[in-house]
Coordinates of C-alpha atoms in Angstrom, one line a residue:
M1 CA 113.6 72.6 72.1
K2 CA 117.0 73.1 70.6
L3 CA 118.7 69.9 69.4
E4 CA 122.1 69.1 68.2
A5 CA 120.7 68.5 64.7
P6 CA 117.6 69.6 62.8
F7 CA 116.3 66.0 62.8
I8 CA 117.1 62.9 64.9
K9 CA 115.7 59.5 63.9
L10 CA 115.3 57.4 67.0
P11 CA 116.1 53.7 66.9
F12 CA 112.6 52.3 67.1
R13 CA 110.0 50.9 64.7
F14 CA 106.4 50.4 65.6
D15 CA 103.5 48.5 63.9
A16 CA 101.8 51.2 61.8
A17 CA 99.2 48.8 60.5
R18 CA 98.0 48.1 64.1
L19 CA 98.0 51.8 64.9
R20 CA 95.8 52.4 61.8
E21 CA 93.3 49.8 63.0
E22 CA 93.0 51.6 66.4
I23 CA 92.6 55.0 64.7
A24 CA 89.9 53.6 62.4
A25 CA 88.0 52.5 65.5
L26 CA 87.9 56.0 67.0
P27 CA 84.8 58.2 66.4
A28 CA 85.0 60.4 63.3
E29 CA 83.7 63.4 65.4
A30 CA 86.8 63.1 67.6
W31 CA 88.8 64.8 64.9
V32 CA 88.8 68.6 65.3
R33 CA 90.3 71.5 63.5
H34 CA 93.9 72.3 64.2
P35 CA 94.2 74.8 67.2
N36 CA 95.6 77.4 64.8
N37 CA 92.8 76.7 62.2
L38 CA 95.3 75.8 59.5
D39 CA 93.5 74.7 56.3
G40 CA 93.7 70.9 55.9
N41 CA 95.0 70.3 59.4
S42 CA 93.1 68.5 62.1
A43 CA 93.8 66.7 65.3
L44 CA 92.5 64.0 67.7
R45 CA 93.4 64.6 71.3
L46 CA 95.1 61.8 73.3
I47 CA 96.7 63.6 76.3
T48 CA 95.2 66.9 77.4
V49 CA 94.7 69.0 80.5
G50 CA 92.3 67.0 82.6
G51 CA 91.8 64.5 79.8
G52 CA 89.2 66.8 78.2
E53 CA 88.7 68.3 74.8
N54 CA 91.1 71.2 74.9
D55 CA 94.5 72.2 73.5
D56 CA 95.9 73.8 76.7
V57 CA 99.5 73.2 77.7
A58 CA 99.3 74.4 81.3
G59 CA 97.7 72.2 83.9
P60 CA 97.6 68.5 85.0
M61 CA 97.6 66.2 82.0
A62 CA 95.6 63.0 81.7
M63 CA 94.6 60.5 79.0
T64 CA 91.5 61.2 77.0
P65 CA 88.9 58.5 76.4
H66 CA 90.3 58.1 72.9
L67 CA 93.7 57.1 74.2
K68 CA 92.2 54.9 76.9
A69 CA 90.4 53.0 74.1
S70 CA 93.6 52.5 72.2
P71 CA 95.9 49.9 73.8
Y72 CA 98.7 49.9 71.3
L73 CA 98.9 53.7 71.3
Q74 CA 99.3 53.5 75.0
Q75 CA 102.0 50.8 74.6
V76 CA 103.9 53.0 72.1
L77 CA 103.9 56.0 74.4
A78 CA 104.8 53.8 77.4
H79 CA 107.7 52.3 75.4
F80 CA 109.8 55.5 75.8
G81 CA 109.6 55.6 79.6
V82 CA 109.1 59.4 79.9
V83 CA 106.5 61.8 81.2
W84 CA 104.2 63.0 78.5
S85 CA 102.7 66.4 78.0
R86 CA 100.0 67.3 75.4
S87 CA 99.8 64.6 72.8
R88 CA 97.6 64.1 69.7
L89 CA 97.1 62.4 66.4
M90 CA 97.7 65.1 63.7
K91 CA 96.2 64.8 60.3
L92 CA 97.6 66.8 57.3
G93 CA 95.1 66.6 54.4
A94 CA 96.1 65.7 50.9
G95 CA 97.8 68.7 49.3
A96 CA 97.8 70.6 52.5
T97 CA 100.8 72.3 54.3
V98 CA 101.9 73.4 57.7
P99 CA 103.4 76.8 56.9
A100 CA 106.9 77.8 57.9
H101 CA 107.1 78.8 61.6
T102 CA 109.1 78.5 64.7
D103 CA 108.0 77.5 68.2
I104 CA 109.1 80.1 70.8
N105 CA 106.8 80.0 73.8
Y106 CA 107.7 78.7 77.3
H107 CA 106.2 75.3 76.7
W108 CA 108.8 74.6 74.0
H109 CA 111.9 75.7 75.9
H110 CA 112.0 72.4 77.8
R111 CA 110.0 70.1 75.5
V112 CA 110.7 68.2 72.3
R113 CA 108.0 66.8 70.0
L114 CA 108.1 63.2 69.0
H115 CA 106.6 62.2 65.6
I116 CA 105.6 58.6 64.7
P117 CA 104.1 58.4 61.2
I118 CA 101.1 56.1 60.9
V119 CA 99.8 57.0 57.5
T120 CA 102.1 58.7 55.0
T121 CA 103.7 58.5 51.6
P122 CA 107.1 59.4 50.2
E123 CA 105.6 62.7 48.9
V124 CA 105.2 64.0 52.4
K125 CA 108.2 66.3 53.1
F126 CA 109.2 67.7 56.5
F127 CA 111.6 70.7 56.4
C128 CA 113.6 72.0 59.3
D129 CA 116.3 74.6 58.8
D130 CA 118.2 73.6 55.7
Q131 CA 117.3 69.9 55.8
V132 CA 114.3 67.9 54.5
V133 CA 113.3 64.4 55.3
N134 CA 110.5 61.9 54.6
M135 CA 109.5 60.2 57.8
A136 CA 108.4 56.6 57.0
E137 CA 105.5 54.7 58.6
G138 CA 106.3 53.3 62.0
E139 CA 109.5 55.3 62.5
A140 CA 110.2 57.6 65.4
W141 CA 111.6 61.1 64.9
I142 CA 112.3 64.3 67.0
F143 CA 113.3 67.6 65.5
D144 CA 114.5 71.1 66.5
N145 CA 111.4 73.2 66.5
W146 CA 113.4 76.3 67.6
R147 CA 114.5 76.4 64.0
V148 CA 112.2 77.4 61.2
H149 CA 110.2 74.4 60.0
K150 CA 107.3 73.4 57.8
V151 CA 105.6 70.3 56.3
E152 CA 104.2 69.7 52.8
N153 CA 101.9 66.9 51.9
N154 CA 102.2 66.7 48.1
S155 CA 100.3 63.4 47.9
A156 CA 96.7 62.4 47.5
V157 CA 96.6 60.7 50.9
D158 CA 95.8 62.3 54.3
R159 CA 99.0 62.0 56.4
I160 CA 98.5 61.0 60.1
H161 CA 101.2 61.2 62.8
L162 CA 101.3 60.4 66.4
V163 CA 102.6 63.7 67.9
A164 CA 103.6 63.7 71.5
D165 CA 105.5 66.3 73.7
T166 CA 107.9 65.5 76.5
T167 CA 110.9 67.0 78.4
G168 CA 112.5 63.5 78.2
N169 CA 114.6 61.9 80.9
S170 CA 118.4 61.0 81.0
R171 CA 117.9 57.7 79.3
F172 CA 115.9 59.3 76.5
W173 CA 118.5 62.0 75.8
E174 CA 121.4 59.5 75.9
M175 CA 119.6 57.5 73.3
A176 CA 118.8 60.6 71.2
H177 CA 122.5 61.8 71.4
A178 CA 123.6 58.3 70.2
A179 CA 121.1 58.4 67.4
A180 CA 122.3 61.9 66.3
T181 CA 125.9 60.8 66.1
R182 CA 125.7 57.4 64.5
D183 CA 123.4 55.0 62.8
L184 CA 121.6 52.7 65.3
P185 CA 119.7 49.5 64.2
P186 CA 116.0 50.0 65.0
Q187 CA 114.4 47.9 67.8
T188 CA 110.9 46.6 66.9
A189 CA 108.2 47.2 69.4
P190 CA 105.2 45.1 68.3
Y191 CA 101.7 45.2 69.7
Q192 CA 101.4 43.0 72.8
P193 CA 97.7 41.8 73.2
G194 CA 96.5 42.1 76.8
A195 CA 99.6 43.9 78.0
R196 CA 98.8 46.6 80.6
V197 CA 101.0 49.6 80.7
G198 CA 101.3 52.8 82.7
I199 CA 101.7 56.2 81.2
A200 CA 103.1 59.1 83.2
T201 CA 101.6 62.5 82.4
E202 CA 102.7 65.9 83.5
Q203 CA 101.0 67.2 86.7
H204 CA 103.1 70.3 87.2
N205 CA 104.1 72.3 84.2
V206 CA 103.8 76.0 85.1
Y207 CA 104.8 77.9 88.2
R208 CA 102.7 80.2 90.2
V209 CA 105.6 82.5 90.0
M210 CA 108.7 81.5 88.1
P211 CA 111.6 81.0 90.5
P212 CA 114.8 83.0 89.8
S213 CA 116.6 79.9 88.5
E214 CA 114.1 79.4 85.8
V215 CA 114.1 83.0 84.8
D216 CA 117.9 82.9 84.7
D217 CA 117.9 79.8 82.5
L218 CA 115.3 81.3 80.0
L219 CA 117.0 84.7 79.6
R220 CA 120.6 83.6 79.6
D221 CA 119.8 81.2 76.8
L222 CA 118.0 84.0 74.9
V223 CA 120.9 86.4 75.3
E224 CA 123.3 83.8 73.8
E225 CA 121.0 83.6 70.7
T226 CA 120.4 87.4 70.3
M227 CA 122.0 89.5 67.6
S228 CA 121.5 93.1 66.5
L229 CA 120.7 94.0 62.9
K230 CA 122.4 97.4 63.5
P231 CA 125.9 97.5 62.0
G232 CA 129.2 98.1 63.9
E233 CA 129.3 100.2 67.1
A234 CA 125.6 100.9 67.1
G235 CA 124.8 97.2 67.2
R236 CA 127.3 96.6 70.0
E237 CA 125.9 99.4 72.0
E238 CA 122.4 98.1 71.5
M239 CA 123.4 94.6 72.6
D240 CA 125.1 96.0 75.7
R241 CA 122.0 97.9 76.7
Y242 CA 119.9 94.8 76.1
Q243 CA 122.1 92.5 78.2
R244 CA 122.2 95.0 81.1
L245 CA 118.3 95.3 81.0
L246 CA 117.9 91.5 81.2
Y247 CA 120.6 91.2 83.9
G248 CA 118.8 93.9 85.9
F249 CA 115.5 92.2 85.5
R250 CA 116.9 88.8 86.7
Q251 CA 118.4 90.5 89.8
D252 CA 115.2 92.3 90.6
W253 CA 113.2 89.1 90.2
R254 CA 115.6 87.3 92.6
Q255 CA 115.2 90.2 95.2
L256 CA 111.4 89.9 94.9
W257 CA 111.6 86.2 95.3
S258 CA 113.6 86.6 98.5
L259 CA 110.8 88.7 99.9
F260 CA 107.6 87.0 98.6
A261 CA 108.6 83.6 97.0
D262 CA 105.3 82.8 95.1
G263 CA 102.9 84.2 97.7
D264 CA 99.9 86.4 97.0
K265 CA 101.5 89.6 98.2
G266 CA 104.2 89.4 95.6
V267 CA 102.0 88.9 92.6
P268 CA 101.4 92.6 91.8
H269 CA 105.1 93.4 92.3
Y270 CA 106.2 90.6 89.9
R271 CA 103.7 91.8 87.3
K272 CA 104.8 95.4 87.6
R273 CA 108.5 94.4 87.1
L274 CA 107.5 92.1 84.2
E275 CA 105.7 94.9 82.4
M276 CA 108.7 97.2 83.0
L277 CA 110.9 94.7 81.2
L278 CA 108.6 94.5 78.2
Q279 CA 108.5 98.3 78.0
Q280 CA 112.3 98.5 78.2
V281 CA 112.9 95.9 75.5
Q282 CA 110.3 97.4 73.3
A283 CA 112.1 100.8 73.5
L284 CA 115.2 99.2 72.0
G285 CA 113.2 98.6 68.7
D286 CA 113.0 95.7 66.3
D287 CA 116.6 95.3 65.4
L288 CA 117.3 92.7 68.2
R289 CA 116.6 89.3 66.6
V290 CA 117.2 85.6 67.4
R291 CA 120.1 84.4 65.4
T292 CA 118.7 80.9 64.7
N293 CA 115.2 81.9 63.4
Q294 CA 115.2 85.7 63.1
M295 CA 112.3 86.2 65.5
P296 CA 112.1 89.6 67.2
V297 CA 113.5 89.3 70.7
L298 CA 110.5 91.2 72.2
R299 CA 108.1 88.6 70.9
V300 CA 110.1 85.8 72.3
I301 CA 110.4 87.4 75.7
G302 CA 106.6 88.1 75.6
Q303 CA 105.7 84.4 74.9
R304 CA 108.5 82.8 77.0
I305 CA 108.4 85.1 80.1
G306 CA 105.5 87.5 79.7
T307 CA 102.8 85.0 79.3
Y308 CA 104.0 82.3 81.8
A309 CA 106.0 84.0 84.6
V310 CA 103.1 84.8 86.9
N311 CA 100.1 82.4 87.1
P312 CA 98.2 83.2 90.4
E313 CA 95.6 80.5 89.7
V314 CA 98.3 77.8 90.2
G315 CA 98.8 76.5 93.7
A316 CA 101.7 77.8 95.8
M317 CA 104.9 75.8 96.2
G318 CA 105.6 73.9 99.3
A319 CA 102.1 72.8 100.0
P320 CA 102.5 69.3 101.6
A321 CA 100.7 66.4 100.0
S322 CA 98.7 64.3 102.4
G323 CA 99.8 60.7 102.7
A324 CA 101.8 58.3 104.9
G325 CA 104.1 60.2 107.2
V326 CA 102.9 63.6 106.0
A327 CA 100.4 65.7 108.0
A328 CA 97.3 66.6 106.0
P329 CA 97.0 70.3 105.3
A330 CA 94.9 72.4 107.6
A331 CA 91.3 72.8 106.6
R332 CA 90.6 76.0 104.7
P333 CA 88.7 78.6 106.8
V334 CA 85.1 79.0 105.9
V335 CA 84.6 82.1 103.8
R336 CA 81.1 83.5 104.0
T337 CA 79.5 84.9 100.8
P338 CA 78.4 88.5 101.4
D339 CA 75.6 90.4 99.9
Y340 CA 76.9 92.3 96.9
D341 CA 75.4 95.7 97.2
R342 CA 75.3 97.8 94.0
P343 CA 78.6 96.5 92.5
V344 CA 80.6 99.1 90.5
I345 CA 81.7 97.5 87.3
I346 CA 84.1 99.3 85.0
V347 CA 83.6 98.4 81.3
A348 CA 86.0 99.6 78.5
A349 CA 87.8 98.6 75.4
P350 CA 91.3 97.2 76.1
R351 CA 94.1 99.6 76.7
S352 CA 91.7 102.5 77.3
G353 CA 92.9 103.4 80.8
S354 CA 90.5 101.3 82.8
T355 CA 93.3 100.0 85.1
A356 CA 94.1 103.6 86.1
L357 CA 90.5 104.2 86.9
F358 CA 90.2 101.0 88.8
E359 CA 93.3 101.6 90.8
T360 CA 92.1 105.1 91.7
L361 CA 88.7 103.9 93.0
A362 CA 90.3 101.0 94.8
V363 CA 91.9 103.2 97.4
T364 CA 88.7 104.0 99.1
P365 CA 87.7 101.6 102.0
Q366 CA 84.1 101.8 100.8
L367 CA 84.9 99.3 98.0
H368 CA 86.2 95.8 97.9
N369 CA 87.8 94.2 94.9
P370 CA 89.1 90.7 93.8
G371 CA 92.7 91.8 93.9
G372 CA 92.9 92.9 90.2
E373 CA 91.5 91.6 87.0
A374 CA 89.4 88.5 87.6
H375 CA 89.6 86.5 84.3
W376 CA 89.2 83.4 86.5
L377 CA 85.7 84.5 87.5
V378 CA 84.2 83.6 84.2
E379 CA 86.8 81.5 82.4
G380 CA 87.3 79.3 85.5
F381 CA 84.1 77.7 84.0
R382 CA 85.3 75.8 80.9
M383 CA 81.8 76.1 79.4
F384 CA 82.5 79.8 79.0
L385 CA 85.9 79.4 77.3
P386 CA 86.0 80.2 73.5
G387 CA 85.6 76.9 71.7
A388 CA 83.1 75.5 74.2
P389 CA 79.6 74.7 72.8
G390 CA 77.9 78.0 71.8
V391 CA 80.9 80.2 72.8
D392 CA 83.2 81.5 70.0
S393 CA 84.3 84.8 71.7
N394 CA 84.2 86.6 75.0
R395 CA 80.6 87.6 74.5
L396 CA 78.2 86.2 77.1
T397 CA 74.5 87.0 77.5
A398 CA 72.1 86.6 80.4
D399 CA 70.7 83.2 79.1
R400 CA 74.1 81.6 80.0
L401 CA 73.7 82.3 83.7
T402 CA 72.1 79.6 85.9
P403 CA 71.4 79.9 89.6
E404 CA 74.1 77.3 90.3
I405 CA 76.7 79.3 88.3
A406 CA 75.6 82.5 90.0
L407 CA 76.1 81.0 93.4
A408 CA 79.5 79.5 92.5
M409 CA 80.7 82.9 91.1
K410 CA 79.7 84.8 94.1
S411 CA 81.4 82.3 96.4
R412 CA 84.6 82.4 94.4
L413 CA 84.6 86.2 94.5
A414 CA 84.2 86.0 98.3
E415 CA 87.4 84.0 98.6
K416 CA 89.4 86.6 96.7
L417 CA 87.9 89.9 98.0
V418 CA 90.2 92.4 99.6
D419 CA 89.8 95.9 100.9
A420 CA 91.8 99.0 100.1
A421 CA 94.6 97.8 102.4
G422 CA 94.8 94.4 100.7
E423 CA 93.2 92.6 103.7
R424 CA 90.6 89.9 103.2
A425 CA 87.0 90.9 103.3
D426 CA 84.9 89.8 106.3
A427 CA 81.6 91.6 106.1
D428 CA 78.0 90.7 105.6
S429 CA 77.6 93.2 102.8
V430 CA 80.2 94.7 100.4
R431 CA 80.4 97.2 97.6
L432 CA 82.3 95.3 94.9
L433 CA 84.6 97.1 92.4
E434 CA 85.3 95.0 89.3
K435 CA 87.4 95.6 86.2
T436 CA 88.2 92.8 83.8
P437 CA 88.5 93.8 80.1
K438 CA 86.8 90.8 78.7
N439 CA 83.7 91.5 80.8
A440 CA 83.0 94.6 78.6
L441 CA 81.5 92.1 76.2
R442 CA 79.5 90.4 79.0
I443 CA 77.3 93.2 80.4
P444 CA 74.0 91.3 80.0
F445 CA 75.5 88.3 81.8
F446 CA 76.8 90.5 84.7
D447 CA 73.5 92.4 84.8
A448 CA 71.8 89.0 85.5
L449 CA 74.4 88.2 88.1
F450 CA 74.2 91.6 89.8
P451 CA 70.8 93.2 89.0
D452 CA 71.6 96.3 90.9
A453 CA 75.1 96.8 89.5
R454 CA 76.4 100.2 88.4
F455 CA 78.3 100.2 85.1
V456 CA 81.0 102.9 84.6
F457 CA 81.8 103.1 80.9
L458 CA 85.3 104.5 80.1
W459 CA 86.2 105.3 76.5
R460 CA 89.2 106.7 74.8
E461 CA 89.8 108.5 71.5
P462 CA 90.4 106.0 68.7
E463 CA 93.9 107.1 67.7
E464 CA 95.3 106.9 71.2
N465 CA 93.5 103.7 72.1
I466 CA 94.2 101.8 68.9
S467 CA 97.9 102.8 69.1
S468 CA 98.1 101.4 72.6
I469 CA 96.4 98.2 71.5
I470 CA 98.9 97.8 68.6
D471 CA 101.8 98.2 71.1
A472 CA 100.3 95.6 73.4
W473 CA 100.0 93.1 70.6
R474 CA 103.5 93.6 69.5
A475 CA 104.9 93.5 73.0
G476 CA 103.6 90.0 73.4
G477 CA 102.8 90.4 77.1
W478 CA 99.0 90.6 76.8
V479 CA 98.4 87.1 75.3
T480 CA 95.0 85.8 76.4
Y481 CA 94.8 82.7 74.2
P482 CA 98.2 81.2 73.3
N483 CA 96.5 78.5 71.1
L484 CA 93.2 79.9 69.8
P485 CA 91.5 77.4 67.4
G486 CA 91.0 79.2 64.1
W487 CA 93.9 81.7 64.6
D488 CA 97.5 81.6 63.5
G489 CA 99.6 82.2 66.6
P490 CA 98.6 83.7 70.0
W491 CA 95.6 86.1 70.5
S492 CA 96.0 89.2 72.6
M493 CA 93.5 90.9 74.9
L494 CA 89.7 90.4 74.6
L495 CA 88.2 88.3 71.9
P496 CA 85.3 90.1 70.2
P497 CA 82.5 88.5 68.2
G498 CA 83.5 88.2 64.5
W499 CA 87.2 87.9 65.2
Q500 CA 87.4 85.0 62.7
A501 CA 87.2 87.5 59.8
L502 CA 90.4 89.1 60.9
K503 CA 92.6 86.1 60.1
G504 CA 95.6 87.2 58.1
R505 CA 94.8 90.9 58.7
P506 CA 97.6 93.3 60.0
V507 CA 97.7 94.2 63.7
P508 CA 96.4 97.7 63.2
E509 CA 93.2 96.4 61.6
I510 CA 92.8 93.9 64.5
A511 CA 93.3 96.7 67.0
A512 CA 90.8 99.0 65.3
Y513 CA 88.2 96.1 65.3
Q514 CA 88.7 95.4 69.0
W515 CA 88.2 99.1 69.8
A516 CA 85.1 99.6 67.6
T517 CA 83.4 96.3 68.4
T518 CA 83.9 96.6 72.1
N519 CA 82.6 100.2 72.3
Q520 CA 79.6 99.4 70.1
T521 CA 78.8 96.4 72.2
I522 CA 79.1 98.4 75.4
M523 CA 76.8 101.1 74.2
D524 CA 74.2 98.7 72.8
D525 CA 74.1 96.8 76.1
L526 CA 74.0 99.9 78.4
E527 CA 71.2 101.4 76.4
A528 CA 69.1 98.4 77.4
L529 CA 69.6 99.3 81.1
P530 CA 67.9 102.2 83.1
A531 CA 69.9 105.4 82.7
E532 CA 70.6 105.6 86.4
R533 CA 72.7 102.4 86.2
R534 CA 75.2 103.7 83.6
H535 CA 77.8 106.4 83.8
V536 CA 80.2 107.6 81.1
V537 CA 83.8 108.7 81.6
R538 CA 86.0 110.1 78.8
Y539 CA 89.6 109.1 79.3
S540 CA 90.9 112.6 78.4
D541 CA 88.7 114.1 81.0
F542 CA 90.0 111.7 83.6
L543 CA 93.6 112.6 82.8
A544 CA 92.8 116.4 82.8
D545 CA 90.9 116.5 86.1
P546 CA 90.9 113.2 87.9
A547 CA 89.3 114.7 91.0
A548 CA 86.3 116.0 89.1
V549 CA 85.8 112.7 87.3
I550 CA 86.0 110.6 90.5
R551 CA 83.6 112.9 92.2
G552 CA 81.2 112.3 89.3
V553 CA 81.6 108.5 89.7
C554 CA 81.0 108.8 93.4
D555 CA 77.8 110.8 92.9
F556 CA 76.6 108.2 90.4
A557 CA 77.5 105.1 92.5
G558 CA 76.4 106.5 95.9
L559 CA 79.9 106.7 97.3
E560 CA 81.6 109.4 99.4
F561 CA 84.5 111.3 97.9
D562 CA 86.5 110.5 101.0
A563 CA 90.0 111.4 102.1
A564 CA 91.7 108.5 100.3
L565 CA 90.1 109.5 97.0
A566 CA 90.9 113.1 97.5
E567 CA 94.6 112.3 98.2
R568 CA 94.8 110.0 95.2
T569 CA 93.4 112.6 92.8
G570 CA 95.1 115.6 94.4
A571 CA 98.2 115.3 92.3
A572 CA 99.3 113.6 89.1
L573 CA 98.0 110.1 88.9
P574 CA 100.6 107.4 89.3
V575 CA 101.4 105.1 86.3
S576 CA 99.1 102.1 86.4
R577 CA 100.3 98.5 86.7
H578 CA 99.5 97.7 83.1
T579 CA 101.0 100.8 81.5
L580 CA 103.4 99.8 78.7
T581 CA 105.0 103.2 78.3
P582 CA 104.3 106.3 80.4
P583 CA 101.6 108.6 79.1
E584 CA 102.8 111.3 76.7
A585 CA 100.9 113.8 74.5
G586 CA 100.9 112.6 70.9
K587 CA 102.5 109.3 71.8
W588 CA 100.1 107.6 69.4
K589 CA 101.7 109.3 66.4
K590 CA 104.5 106.8 66.2
N591 CA 101.9 104.5 64.7
A592 CA 100.1 107.3 62.8
A593 CA 100.9 105.9 59.3
E594 CA 99.1 102.7 60.2
I595 CA 96.2 104.2 62.1
E596 CA 95.2 107.3 60.1
P597 CA 93.9 105.3 57.1
L598 CA 91.5 103.4 59.5
V599 CA 90.1 106.5 61.3
P600 CA 87.4 107.4 58.7
G601 CA 85.8 104.0 59.0
L602 CA 85.6 104.5 62.8
A603 CA 83.7 107.9 62.5
P604 CA 80.2 106.4 63.2
V605 CA 81.4 104.8 66.4
L606 CA 83.2 107.9 67.5
E607 CA 80.2 110.1 66.8
R608 CA 78.0 107.8 68.9
L609 CA 80.5 107.8 71.7
R610 CA 80.7 111.6 71.9
A611 CA 76.9 111.8 72.1
F612 CA 76.4 108.8 74.4
R613 CA 75.1 109.6 77.9

């Protein structure tokens, strides 16, 4: 959050010795590595989504058992009288640093971070913009994390701070403004034995679809901060185009809201308009920067709007809460779980054209689909999220599937299934069409879930595919893990095994690794299946003759090449919903200088792909 000064010291003092006692009583194993895997940085979670061991920022917040066992920590947080978001104890090891960075995602637009030092020394320095402070034990500070900031622990002691996020209320901000403009005597807030306090935690922090007022606020604020590195008239023209693009997006978003609000039918339209915005801003280049911190504007839009503007898993607005004087919501209709007859599952490396193939097949009434990519089908189970015990990537094998999970997954699918016209499924048996990029690394798992599934393997030439992955990373709109433990910054697209070795590597190398590892894994897994259950499609063939390729898929999957498929493939294919920029021969060459040195190392994978049947 932007503040009127880099640092503001709040007029409170807490009992650091008592806080140290409570921390010492917490289990040593509660300390975990920093979400971004920064050397010497660790954390102990106090308020998290659901009160569990996670670092999410989206979802109902609750106290963890660690905070529940710490009465003075509770009293300290309750003292401020605000609603708290994610909160932790943060440890910075002796000699360690938090490198210079700025916080640009949606969570930070409205929230400020409170620091209360518990263990520290004068050698610990906190830098923000052009200022540096030493926060003393028991003090309370907030700072402007929109500006570039870093921390250095030049001591032999592990520094520990209570670090808590909040939007603050009017009383909090009046107090902060007063503290920023004049010295205020600190009020001591000692430990009160036996005192019981209440802590309010966020229950609603992301929208299903951002309302126009929120989008307006986010983008108007960004425009005010944007500058062009181009000199003179060229810079002014670029700024003018940029402002018109964002204004047009805001107006289109408002029009869509007037039609759909945050209902299901609007989700694909919102997503398509969002992707168009990212394409348009990317086309302006890298000369548009945030004046305060010099961040590329495209990256800010990607993390502020692209990642959080549409969240279909969040409940719709306006659902009445049951209680006194309020009618309870109507019971949900019973959804029967159908038999899933020979599901058709598309597997492919990210950005290889699988959405276009999915959208083409989805027009036939012979198939039902979950309404788009179904990340929720697997990652709705926290045990399958990276970071859960035994899970460090998107790879899942058959041994992770239990009968209970299989039943739950099939039931969840049944609630989402729609036909070619977008109508809810209501049949005893369906042919499922599924395409979720991460599931390319989970073929054994889905083979166990659907033993008669048919897998359609789509692959794309490395130069084209890797270039598209590079563009998606840089656009910032394909973030899958905003706070991946062990990684600096957000992670985009699927998470392959061995990703940890990529830390600090340039984006082209990450993209090449995603392409190679995904295609290798797919081929290894499909070779373990009977040949009649796998079918290979080359992306260039699909573009050149979509009708022939779709006929081949139909023959393989036992489908009729019906009128809907014939009409869809009878002319040029429409641009798919996840297209960043329209297809164009040689488009990858804009990234040629970064890609060509990597191609020789990919030759074994490419040779195997060309021979794979």
